[in-house]
Short mmCIF file of C-alpha atoms in Angstrom, two decimals:
data_model
loop_
_atom_site.label_atom_id
_atom_site.label_comp_id
_atom_site.label_asym_id
_atom_site.label_seq_id
_atom_site.Cartn_x
_atom_site.Cartn_y
_atom_site.Cartn_z
CA HIS A 1 196.11 -34.93 -189.81
CA VAL A 2 193.65 -37.74 -190.79
CA GLN A 3 190.11 -36.89 -190.22
CA LEU A 4 186.61 -37.77 -190.90
CA VAL A 5 183.58 -35.23 -190.39
CA GLU A 6 180.23 -36.63 -190.44
CA SER A 7 177.19 -34.13 -191.19
CA GLY A 8 173.52 -34.38 -192.50
CA GLY A 9 172.00 -36.08 -189.26
CA GLY A 10 168.80 -34.80 -187.58
CA LEU A 11 164.95 -35.36 -186.73
CA VAL A 12 162.87 -37.06 -189.16
CA GLN A 13 159.42 -38.73 -189.00
CA PRO A 14 159.03 -42.52 -189.90
CA GLY A 15 159.12 -42.87 -193.63
CA GLY A 16 161.18 -40.11 -194.18
CA SER A 17 164.84 -39.45 -195.52
CA LEU A 18 167.94 -38.03 -194.60
CA ARG A 19 171.32 -38.07 -196.37
CA LEU A 20 174.49 -38.58 -194.31
CA SER A 21 177.93 -37.34 -195.63
CA CYS A 22 181.48 -38.07 -194.42
CA ALA A 23 184.57 -35.71 -195.48
CA ALA A 24 187.94 -37.33 -195.29
CA SER A 25 191.21 -35.86 -195.07
CA GLY A 26 194.45 -36.48 -194.27
CA TYR A 27 194.89 -39.88 -196.12
CA THR A 28 194.84 -41.69 -199.54
CA TYR A 29 191.00 -41.77 -199.56
CA SER A 30 190.24 -43.43 -202.76
CA THR A 31 192.06 -46.81 -201.59
CA TYR A 32 190.72 -47.59 -198.25
CA CYS A 33 187.37 -49.39 -197.48
CA MET A 34 184.67 -47.02 -195.78
CA GLY A 35 182.02 -48.01 -193.61
CA TRP A 36 178.91 -46.44 -191.97
CA PHE A 37 178.04 -47.55 -188.27
CA ARG A 38 175.53 -46.72 -186.09
CA GLN A 39 174.89 -46.91 -182.26
CA ALA A 40 171.82 -46.61 -180.33
CA PRO A 41 172.38 -45.95 -176.43
CA GLY A 42 172.99 -48.99 -174.38
CA LYS A 43 173.68 -51.15 -177.65
CA VAL A 44 176.77 -52.20 -179.55
CA ARG A 45 178.10 -50.35 -182.39
CA GLU A 46 177.05 -52.07 -185.56
CA GLY A 47 177.73 -51.84 -189.16
CA VAL A 48 175.26 -50.53 -191.72
CA ALA A 49 177.02 -50.60 -194.97
CA SER A 50 180.35 -50.70 -196.52
CA ILE A 51 182.07 -49.71 -199.83
CA ASP A 52 185.25 -51.05 -200.97
CA SER A 53 187.74 -49.10 -203.09
CA ASP A 54 186.49 -50.87 -206.22
CA GLY A 55 182.93 -49.49 -205.27
CA SER A 56 181.46 -52.84 -204.44
CA SER A 57 179.06 -52.63 -201.57
CA THR A 58 177.67 -54.47 -198.59
CA TYR A 59 174.72 -54.09 -196.43
CA ALA A 60 173.44 -54.91 -193.22
CA ASP A 61 170.06 -56.93 -193.65
CA SER A 62 168.33 -54.35 -191.29
CA VAL A 63 168.76 -51.57 -194.00
CA GLN A 64 169.02 -53.57 -197.21
CA GLY A 65 166.73 -51.94 -200.06
CA ARG A 66 166.20 -48.69 -197.85
CA PHE A 67 169.96 -47.40 -197.21
CA THR A 68 172.36 -46.51 -200.30
CA ILE A 69 176.26 -46.06 -199.46
CA SER A 70 178.18 -44.15 -202.32
CA LYS A 71 181.43 -41.99 -202.42
CA ASP A 72 183.06 -39.43 -204.34
CA ASN A 73 186.68 -40.16 -204.80
CA ALA A 74 187.23 -36.65 -206.48
CA LYS A 75 185.65 -35.04 -203.43
CA ASN A 76 186.81 -37.47 -200.73
CA THR A 77 183.49 -37.67 -199.36
CA LEU A 78 181.34 -40.65 -198.53
CA HIS A 79 177.45 -40.78 -198.44
CA LEU A 80 174.70 -42.55 -196.81
CA GLN A 81 171.19 -42.09 -198.27
CA MET A 82 168.90 -43.49 -195.83
CA ASN A 83 164.67 -43.54 -197.27
CA SER A 84 161.83 -45.32 -195.51
CA LEU A 85 163.44 -44.58 -191.75
CA LYS A 86 161.99 -46.38 -188.96
CA PRO A 87 162.22 -45.63 -185.21
CA GLU A 88 164.55 -48.31 -185.02
CA ASP A 89 167.41 -46.80 -187.18
CA THR A 90 167.67 -44.08 -184.57
CA GLY A 91 171.20 -43.91 -183.08
CA MET A 92 174.42 -41.63 -183.63
CA TYR A 93 175.77 -42.50 -187.03
CA TYR A 94 179.51 -42.86 -187.50
CA CYS A 95 181.79 -43.25 -190.70
CA ALA A 96 184.79 -44.97 -190.56
CA ALA A 97 187.90 -45.94 -192.85
CA ALA A 98 189.67 -49.66 -193.03
CA VAL A 99 192.68 -50.47 -194.88
CA ARG A 100 190.53 -53.15 -196.82
CA CYS A 101 187.02 -54.56 -196.65
CA GLY A 102 186.63 -57.95 -195.78
CA GLY A 103 184.41 -60.81 -194.56
CA ASN A 104 184.01 -58.98 -191.07
CA TRP A 105 183.22 -55.32 -192.75
CA TYR A 106 180.46 -55.11 -190.07
CA LEU A 107 182.96 -55.22 -186.99
CA ALA A 108 183.91 -51.89 -185.52
CA SER A 109 187.38 -53.58 -184.65
CA GLU A 110 188.03 -53.70 -188.51
CA TYR A 111 188.66 -50.08 -188.69
CA ASN A 112 191.00 -47.57 -187.68
CA ILE A 113 189.85 -44.19 -188.43
CA TRP A 114 186.70 -42.97 -187.03
CA GLY A 115 184.41 -39.65 -187.36
CA GLN A 116 183.12 -37.98 -184.26
CA GLY A 117 179.40 -38.95 -185.34
CA THR A 118 176.19 -37.33 -186.40
CA GLN A 119 172.92 -37.96 -184.60
CA VAL A 120 169.83 -39.41 -186.56
CA THR A 121 166.57 -39.42 -184.73
CA VAL A 122 163.35 -41.21 -186.27
CA SER A 123 160.53 -40.18 -184.36
#
């Protein structure tokens, strides 16, 4: 049974930090492209960061320099370290998996495995 389970969301003040985690099971985690997405009410789900099977990472301009994506293949776990949080970072955060990372890594349609999401509120 393929599954992604996010954790680590919460309420934080502007300028604060949070670390999100995503536990994967049921597939060959290490060979997949992994991504973090977020969705605010009334807005399109947007790509935040991705990390490929070789460890190379890509970030949205809005989070570059503030967020860090990482993965632990031994534990089948993906992380997103979020620093210097802003109110506009508020939203439901999802982890997702795709067969490979490409130029369209930021599009939700590129990913076929999704977690249920964890809420991040910066206020």
